[in-house]
PDB file of C-alpha atoms in Angstrom:
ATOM      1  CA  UNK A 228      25.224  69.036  76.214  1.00 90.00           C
ATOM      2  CA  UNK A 229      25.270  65.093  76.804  1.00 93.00           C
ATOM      3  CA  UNK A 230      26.768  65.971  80.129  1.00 96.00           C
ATOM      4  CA  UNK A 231      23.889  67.780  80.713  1.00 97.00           C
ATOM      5  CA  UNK A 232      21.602  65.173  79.023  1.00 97.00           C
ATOM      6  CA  UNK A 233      22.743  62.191  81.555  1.00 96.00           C
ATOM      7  CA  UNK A 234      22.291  64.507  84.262  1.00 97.00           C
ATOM      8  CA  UNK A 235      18.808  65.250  83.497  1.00 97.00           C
ATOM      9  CA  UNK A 236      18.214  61.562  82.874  1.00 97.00           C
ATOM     10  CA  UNK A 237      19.472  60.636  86.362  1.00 97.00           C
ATOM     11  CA  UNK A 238      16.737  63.128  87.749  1.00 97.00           C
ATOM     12  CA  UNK A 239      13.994  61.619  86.325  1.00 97.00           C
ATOM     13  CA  UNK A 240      12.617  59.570  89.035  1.00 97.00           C
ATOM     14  CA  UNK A 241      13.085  55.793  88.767  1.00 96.00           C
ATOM     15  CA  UNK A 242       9.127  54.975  88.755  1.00 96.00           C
ATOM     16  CA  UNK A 243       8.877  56.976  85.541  1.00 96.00           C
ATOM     17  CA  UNK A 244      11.774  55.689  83.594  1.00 97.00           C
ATOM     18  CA  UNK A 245      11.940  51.789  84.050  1.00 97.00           C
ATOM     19  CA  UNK A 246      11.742  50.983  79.927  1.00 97.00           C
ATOM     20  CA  UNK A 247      14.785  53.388  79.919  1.00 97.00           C
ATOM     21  CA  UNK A 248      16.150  51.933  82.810  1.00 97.00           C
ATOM     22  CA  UNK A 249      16.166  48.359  81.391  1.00 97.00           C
ATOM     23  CA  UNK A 250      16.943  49.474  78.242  1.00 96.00           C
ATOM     24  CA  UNK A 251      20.534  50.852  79.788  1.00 96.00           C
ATOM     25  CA  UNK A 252      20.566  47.700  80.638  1.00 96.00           C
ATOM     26  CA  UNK A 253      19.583  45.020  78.116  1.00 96.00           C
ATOM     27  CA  UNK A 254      20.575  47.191  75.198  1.00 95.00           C
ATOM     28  CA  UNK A 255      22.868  50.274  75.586  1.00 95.00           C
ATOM     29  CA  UNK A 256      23.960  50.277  72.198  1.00 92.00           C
ATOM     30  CA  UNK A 257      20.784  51.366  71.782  1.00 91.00           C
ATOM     31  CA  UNK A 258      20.706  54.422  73.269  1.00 92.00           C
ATOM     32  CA  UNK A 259      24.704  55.361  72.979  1.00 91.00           C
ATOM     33  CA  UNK A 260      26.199  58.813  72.658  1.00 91.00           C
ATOM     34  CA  UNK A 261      25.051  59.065  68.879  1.00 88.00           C
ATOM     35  CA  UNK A 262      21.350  58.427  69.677  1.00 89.00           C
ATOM     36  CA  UNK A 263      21.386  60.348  72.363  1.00 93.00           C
ATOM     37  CA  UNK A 264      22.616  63.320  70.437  1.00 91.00           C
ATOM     38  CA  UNK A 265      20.657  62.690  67.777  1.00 87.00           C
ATOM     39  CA  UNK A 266      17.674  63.648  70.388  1.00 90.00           C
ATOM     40  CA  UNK A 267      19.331  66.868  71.631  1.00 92.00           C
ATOM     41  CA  UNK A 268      19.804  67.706  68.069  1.00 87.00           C
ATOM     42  CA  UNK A 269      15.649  67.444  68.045  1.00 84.00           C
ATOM     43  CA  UNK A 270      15.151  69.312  70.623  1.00 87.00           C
ATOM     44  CA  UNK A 271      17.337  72.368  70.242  1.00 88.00           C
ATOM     45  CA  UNK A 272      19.555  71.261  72.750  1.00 93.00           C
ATOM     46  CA  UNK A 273      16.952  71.305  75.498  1.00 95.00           C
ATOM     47  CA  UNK A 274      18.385  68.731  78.014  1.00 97.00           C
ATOM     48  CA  UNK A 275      15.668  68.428  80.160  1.00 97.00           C
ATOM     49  CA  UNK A 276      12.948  68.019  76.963  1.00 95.00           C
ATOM     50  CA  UNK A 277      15.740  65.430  75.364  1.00 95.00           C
ATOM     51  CA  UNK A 278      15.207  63.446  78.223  1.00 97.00           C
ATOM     52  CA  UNK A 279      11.971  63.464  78.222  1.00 97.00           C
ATOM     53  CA  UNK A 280      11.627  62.502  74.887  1.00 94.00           C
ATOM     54  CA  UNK A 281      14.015  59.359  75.227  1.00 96.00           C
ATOM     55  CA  UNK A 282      11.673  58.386  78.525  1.00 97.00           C
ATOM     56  CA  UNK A 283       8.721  58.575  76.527  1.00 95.00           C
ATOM     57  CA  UNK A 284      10.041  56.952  73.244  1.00 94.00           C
ATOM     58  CA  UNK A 285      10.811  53.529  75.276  1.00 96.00           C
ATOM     59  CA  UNK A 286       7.987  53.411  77.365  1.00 95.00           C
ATOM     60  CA  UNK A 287       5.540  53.821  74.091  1.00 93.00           C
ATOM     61  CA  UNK A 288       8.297  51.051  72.730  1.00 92.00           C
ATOM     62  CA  UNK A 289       7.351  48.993  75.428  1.00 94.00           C
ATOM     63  CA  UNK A 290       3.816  49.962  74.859  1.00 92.00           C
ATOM     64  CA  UNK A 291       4.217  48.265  71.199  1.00 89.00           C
ATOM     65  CA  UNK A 292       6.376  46.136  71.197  1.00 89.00           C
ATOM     66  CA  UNK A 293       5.935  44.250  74.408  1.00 91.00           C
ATOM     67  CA  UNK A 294       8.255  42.795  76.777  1.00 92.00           C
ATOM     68  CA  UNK A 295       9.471  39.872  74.621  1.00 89.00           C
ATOM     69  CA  UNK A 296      10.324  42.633  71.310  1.00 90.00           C
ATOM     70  CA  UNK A 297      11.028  45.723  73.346  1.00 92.00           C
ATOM     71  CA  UNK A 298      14.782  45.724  73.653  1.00 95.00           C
ATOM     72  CA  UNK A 299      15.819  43.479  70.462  1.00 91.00           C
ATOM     73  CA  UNK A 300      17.260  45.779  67.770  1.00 88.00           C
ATOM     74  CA  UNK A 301      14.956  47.939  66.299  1.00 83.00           C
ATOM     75  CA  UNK A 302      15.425  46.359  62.799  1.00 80.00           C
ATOM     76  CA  UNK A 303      13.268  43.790  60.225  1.00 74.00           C
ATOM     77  CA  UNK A 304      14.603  40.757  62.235  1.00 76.00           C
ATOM     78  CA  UNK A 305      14.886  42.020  65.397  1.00 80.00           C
ATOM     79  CA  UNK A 306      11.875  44.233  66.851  1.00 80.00           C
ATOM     80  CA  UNK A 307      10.314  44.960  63.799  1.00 76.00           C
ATOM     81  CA  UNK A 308      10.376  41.151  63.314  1.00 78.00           C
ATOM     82  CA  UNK A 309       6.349  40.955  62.997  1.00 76.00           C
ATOM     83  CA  UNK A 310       6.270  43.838  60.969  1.00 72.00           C
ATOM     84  CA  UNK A 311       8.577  41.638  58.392  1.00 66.00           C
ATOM     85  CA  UNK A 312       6.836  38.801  58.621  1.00 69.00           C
ATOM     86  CA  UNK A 313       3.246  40.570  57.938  1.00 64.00           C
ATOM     87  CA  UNK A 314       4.820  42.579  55.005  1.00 59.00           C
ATOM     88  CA  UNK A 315       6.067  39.497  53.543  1.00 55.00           C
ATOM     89  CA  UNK A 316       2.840  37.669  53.812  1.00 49.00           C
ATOM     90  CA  UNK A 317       0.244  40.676  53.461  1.00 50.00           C
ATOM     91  CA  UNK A 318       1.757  43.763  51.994  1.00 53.00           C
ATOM     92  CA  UNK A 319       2.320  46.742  53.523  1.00 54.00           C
ATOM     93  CA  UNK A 320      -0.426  48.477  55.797  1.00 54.00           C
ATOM     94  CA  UNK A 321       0.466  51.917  54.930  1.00 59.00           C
ATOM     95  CA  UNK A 322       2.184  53.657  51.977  1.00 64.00           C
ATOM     96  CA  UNK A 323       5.320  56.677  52.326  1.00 65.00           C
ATOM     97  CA  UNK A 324       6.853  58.771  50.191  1.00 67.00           C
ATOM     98  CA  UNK A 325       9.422  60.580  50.161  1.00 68.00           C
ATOM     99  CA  UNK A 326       8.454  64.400  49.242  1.00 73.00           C
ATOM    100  CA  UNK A 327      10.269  66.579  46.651  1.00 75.00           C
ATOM    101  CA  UNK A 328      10.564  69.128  49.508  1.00 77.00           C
ATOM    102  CA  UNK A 329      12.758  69.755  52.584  1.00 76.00           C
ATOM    103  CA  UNK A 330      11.364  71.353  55.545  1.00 79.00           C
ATOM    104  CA  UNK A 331      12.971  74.946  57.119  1.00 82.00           C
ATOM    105  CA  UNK A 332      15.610  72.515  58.952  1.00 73.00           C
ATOM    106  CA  UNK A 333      16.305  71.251  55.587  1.00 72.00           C
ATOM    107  CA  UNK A 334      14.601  67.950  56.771  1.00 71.00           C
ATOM    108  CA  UNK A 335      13.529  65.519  54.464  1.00 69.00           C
ATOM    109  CA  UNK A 336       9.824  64.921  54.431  1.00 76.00           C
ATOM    110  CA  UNK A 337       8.067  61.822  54.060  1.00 72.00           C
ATOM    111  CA  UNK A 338       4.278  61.178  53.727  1.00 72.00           C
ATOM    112  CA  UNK A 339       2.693  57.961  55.433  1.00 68.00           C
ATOM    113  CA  UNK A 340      -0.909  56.934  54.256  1.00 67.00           C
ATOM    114  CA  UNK A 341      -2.239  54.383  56.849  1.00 61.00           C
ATOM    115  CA  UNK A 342      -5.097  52.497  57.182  1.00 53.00           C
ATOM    116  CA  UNK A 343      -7.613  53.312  60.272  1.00 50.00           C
ATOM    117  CA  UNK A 344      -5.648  51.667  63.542  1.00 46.00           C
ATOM    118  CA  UNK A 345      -9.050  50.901  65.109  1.00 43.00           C
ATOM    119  CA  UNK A 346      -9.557  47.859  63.405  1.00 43.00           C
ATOM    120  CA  UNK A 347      -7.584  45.085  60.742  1.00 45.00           C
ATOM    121  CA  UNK A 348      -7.003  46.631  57.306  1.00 48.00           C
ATOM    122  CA  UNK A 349      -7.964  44.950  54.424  1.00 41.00           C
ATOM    123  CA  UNK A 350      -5.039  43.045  54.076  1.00 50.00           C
ATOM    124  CA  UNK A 351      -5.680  41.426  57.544  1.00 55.00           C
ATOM    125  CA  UNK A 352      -2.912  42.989  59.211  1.00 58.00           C
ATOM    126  CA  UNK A 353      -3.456  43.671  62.612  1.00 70.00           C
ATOM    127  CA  UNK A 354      -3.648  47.173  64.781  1.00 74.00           C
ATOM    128  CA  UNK A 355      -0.077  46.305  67.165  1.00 78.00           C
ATOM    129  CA  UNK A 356       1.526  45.037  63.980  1.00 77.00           C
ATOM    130  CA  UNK A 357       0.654  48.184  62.359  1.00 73.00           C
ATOM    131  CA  UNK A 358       1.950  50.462  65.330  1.00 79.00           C
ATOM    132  CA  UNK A 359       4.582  48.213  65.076  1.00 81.00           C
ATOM    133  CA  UNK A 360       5.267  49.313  61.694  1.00 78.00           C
ATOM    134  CA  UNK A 361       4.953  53.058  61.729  1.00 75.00           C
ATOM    135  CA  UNK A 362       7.296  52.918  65.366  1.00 82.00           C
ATOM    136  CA  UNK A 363       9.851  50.662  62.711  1.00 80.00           C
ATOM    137  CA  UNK A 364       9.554  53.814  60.314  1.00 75.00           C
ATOM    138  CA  UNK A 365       9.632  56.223  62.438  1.00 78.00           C
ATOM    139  CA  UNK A 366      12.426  55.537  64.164  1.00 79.00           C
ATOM    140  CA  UNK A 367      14.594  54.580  60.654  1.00 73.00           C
ATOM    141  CA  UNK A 368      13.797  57.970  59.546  1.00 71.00           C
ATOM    142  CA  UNK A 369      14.762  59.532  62.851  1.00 72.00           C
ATOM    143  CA  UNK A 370      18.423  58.178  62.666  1.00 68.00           C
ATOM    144  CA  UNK A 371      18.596  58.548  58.350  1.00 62.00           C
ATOM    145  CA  UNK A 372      17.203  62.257  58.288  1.00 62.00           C
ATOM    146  CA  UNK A 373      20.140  64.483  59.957  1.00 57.00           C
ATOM    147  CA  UNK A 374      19.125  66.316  63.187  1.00 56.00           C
ATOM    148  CA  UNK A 375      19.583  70.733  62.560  1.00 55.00           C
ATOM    149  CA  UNK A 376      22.982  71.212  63.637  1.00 53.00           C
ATOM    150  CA  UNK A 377      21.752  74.889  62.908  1.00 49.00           C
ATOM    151  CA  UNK A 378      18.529  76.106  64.908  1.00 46.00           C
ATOM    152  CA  UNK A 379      18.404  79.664  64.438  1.00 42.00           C
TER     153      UNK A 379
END
Protein backbone atom coordinates (compact mmCIF):
# COMPACT_ATOMS: atom_id res chain seq x y z
CA UNK A 1 0.00 0.00 0.00
CA UNK A 2 2.80 2.76 0.69
CA UNK A 3 4.41 1.38 -2.40
CA UNK A 4 1.49 2.23 -4.05
CA UNK A 5 1.05 5.52 -2.08
CA UNK A 6 4.64 7.01 -3.30
CA UNK A 7 3.79 5.97 -6.63
CA UNK A 8 0.68 7.87 -6.79
CA UNK A 9 2.46 10.80 -5.17
CA UNK A 10 5.13 10.86 -7.90
CA UNK A 11 2.16 11.21 -10.48
CA UNK A 12 0.78 14.08 -9.19
CA UNK A 13 2.14 16.73 -11.33
CA UNK A 14 4.81 19.00 -9.81
CA UNK A 15 2.66 22.39 -10.28
CA UNK A 16 0.07 20.89 -7.95
CA UNK A 17 2.17 19.54 -5.20
CA UNK A 18 4.97 22.17 -4.38
CA UNK A 19 3.92 22.50 -0.32
CA UNK A 20 4.41 18.65 -0.50
CA UNK A 21 7.29 18.95 -2.49
CA UNK A 22 9.12 21.29 -0.05
CA UNK A 23 7.81 19.68 2.68
CA UNK A 24 9.89 16.29 1.48
CA UNK A 25 12.25 18.54 1.67
CA UNK A 26 12.44 20.87 4.68
CA UNK A 27 10.68 18.39 6.90
CA UNK A 28 10.36 14.65 6.01
CA UNK A 29 9.91 13.56 9.36
CA UNK A 30 6.91 15.03 8.82
CA UNK A 31 5.40 13.10 6.47
CA UNK A 32 7.38 9.57 7.19
CA UNK A 33 6.04 6.08 6.69
CA UNK A 34 3.77 6.38 9.91
CA UNK A 35 1.97 9.54 8.69
CA UNK A 36 1.69 8.42 5.59
CA UNK A 37 -0.08 5.31 6.68
CA UNK A 38 -1.93 6.90 9.00
CA UNK A 39 -3.65 8.60 5.71
CA UNK A 40 -4.18 5.30 3.86
CA UNK A 41 -5.66 4.06 7.00
CA UNK A 42 -8.30 7.20 6.34
CA UNK A 43 -8.94 6.50 3.26
CA UNK A 44 -9.58 2.78 3.07
CA UNK A 45 -6.49 2.19 1.48
CA UNK A 46 -7.31 4.27 -1.57
CA UNK A 47 -3.79 5.26 -2.85
CA UNK A 48 -4.67 7.60 -5.26
CA UNK A 49 -7.36 9.54 -2.65
CA UNK A 50 -4.36 9.20 0.16
CA UNK A 51 -2.43 11.22 -1.98
CA UNK A 52 -4.63 13.51 -2.59
CA UNK A 53 -5.41 14.13 0.76
CA UNK A 54 -1.64 14.63 1.87
CA UNK A 55 -1.43 17.28 -1.34
CA UNK A 56 -4.24 19.07 -0.08
CA UNK A 57 -3.45 18.96 3.73
CA UNK A 58 0.00 20.97 3.05
CA UNK A 59 -1.10 23.26 0.61
CA UNK A 60 -4.16 24.43 3.08
CA UNK A 61 -0.98 24.26 5.73
CA UNK A 62 0.66 26.60 3.68
CA UNK A 63 -2.55 28.41 3.25
CA UNK A 64 -2.47 28.97 7.27
CA UNK A 65 0.37 28.90 8.33
CA UNK A 66 2.42 30.82 5.85
CA UNK A 67 5.77 30.38 4.52
CA UNK A 68 7.73 31.35 7.67
CA UNK A 69 5.35 28.52 10.05
CA UNK A 70 4.53 26.06 7.32
CA UNK A 71 7.17 23.41 7.73
CA UNK A 72 8.21 23.93 11.59
CA UNK A 73 6.74 21.07 13.65
CA UNK A 74 3.27 21.08 13.92
CA UNK A 75 3.38 21.52 17.76
CA UNK A 76 2.69 24.61 20.56
CA UNK A 77 6.26 25.95 19.89
CA UNK A 78 6.75 25.15 16.60
CA UNK A 79 3.79 25.90 13.99
CA UNK A 80 1.19 26.23 16.32
CA UNK A 81 3.53 28.79 17.97
CA UNK A 82 0.83 31.77 17.59
CA UNK A 83 -1.81 29.65 18.56
CA UNK A 84 0.27 29.29 22.08
CA UNK A 85 1.02 32.52 22.43
CA UNK A 86 -2.79 33.80 21.85
CA UNK A 87 -4.06 31.01 24.24
CA UNK A 88 -1.74 32.13 26.80
CA UNK A 89 -2.63 35.73 26.52
CA UNK A 90 -6.46 35.46 25.43
CA UNK A 91 -7.96 32.11 26.11
CA UNK A 92 -8.97 29.78 23.86
CA UNK A 93 -11.15 30.74 20.69
CA UNK A 94 -13.09 27.64 20.59
CA UNK A 95 -14.09 24.93 23.12
CA UNK A 96 -13.81 20.63 22.43
CA UNK A 97 -14.89 17.89 24.05
CA UNK A 98 -14.34 14.79 23.99
CA UNK A 99 -17.79 12.75 23.48
CA UNK A 100 -18.89 9.71 25.55
CA UNK A 101 -19.34 7.99 22.14
CA UNK A 102 -17.18 6.26 19.49
CA UNK A 103 -18.12 6.42 15.97
CA UNK A 104 -18.81 2.92 13.68
CA UNK A 105 -14.81 2.89 13.22
CA UNK A 106 -14.71 2.96 16.88
CA UNK A 107 -13.30 6.58 16.49
CA UNK A 108 -13.26 8.82 19.20
CA UNK A 109 -15.38 11.88 18.73
CA UNK A 110 -14.69 15.25 19.72
CA UNK A 111 -16.94 18.38 19.53
CA UNK A 112 -15.33 21.90 18.65
CA UNK A 113 -17.51 25.07 19.40
CA UNK A 114 -15.84 28.03 17.53
CA UNK A 115 -16.43 31.41 17.28
CA UNK A 116 -17.57 32.92 13.68
CA UNK A 117 -14.03 32.96 11.51
CA UNK A 118 -15.27 36.06 9.66
CA UNK A 119 -14.24 38.38 12.11
CA UNK A 120 -12.05 38.65 15.82
CA UNK A 121 -13.86 36.85 18.65
CA UNK A 122 -14.44 38.45 21.68
CA UNK A 123 -11.35 37.65 23.14
CA UNK A 124 -9.51 39.54 20.29
CA UNK A 125 -8.07 36.63 18.76
CA UNK A 126 -7.69 36.86 15.28
CA UNK A 127 -9.33 34.76 12.13
CA UNK A 128 -5.51 33.03 10.84
CA UNK A 129 -4.73 32.47 14.50
CA UNK A 130 -7.93 30.77 14.87
CA UNK A 131 -7.49 28.53 11.63
CA UNK A 132 -4.34 28.19 13.06
CA UNK A 133 -5.78 26.63 15.99
CA UNK A 134 -8.41 24.26 14.73
CA UNK A 135 -5.46 23.01 11.82
CA UNK A 136 -3.20 22.51 15.47
CA UNK A 137 -6.29 20.32 16.67
CA UNK A 138 -7.05 18.78 13.95
CA UNK A 139 -4.12 17.42 13.07
CA UNK A 140 -3.27 16.22 17.04
CA UNK A 141 -6.39 14.33 16.87
CA UNK A 142 -5.59 12.86 13.48
CA UNK A 143 -2.31 11.17 14.75
CA UNK A 144 -3.95 10.40 18.69
CA UNK A 145 -7.32 8.81 17.33
CA UNK A 146 -6.19 5.32 15.63
CA UNK A 147 -6.93 5.06 11.86
CA UNK A 148 -9.71 1.61 11.15
CA UNK A 149 -7.34 -1.05 10.63
CA UNK A 150 -10.82 -2.79 9.93
CA UNK A 151 -13.08 -1.15 7.09
CA UNK A 152 -15.64 -3.57 6.39
Amino acid sequence: ALLLLRAELLRIPPHHKRSYAEAVQRCPEQIDQQVQLAYLRRDGYDAHAAAGRIVKYWENRLAVFGQDQCYLPMTLDGAAGDVADAMGAEGLPFSTAVLPVRDTFGRVVVYVRASPLGRTDAVGMDKMVRLQGHMYLSFVFFLLNPAPTNLN
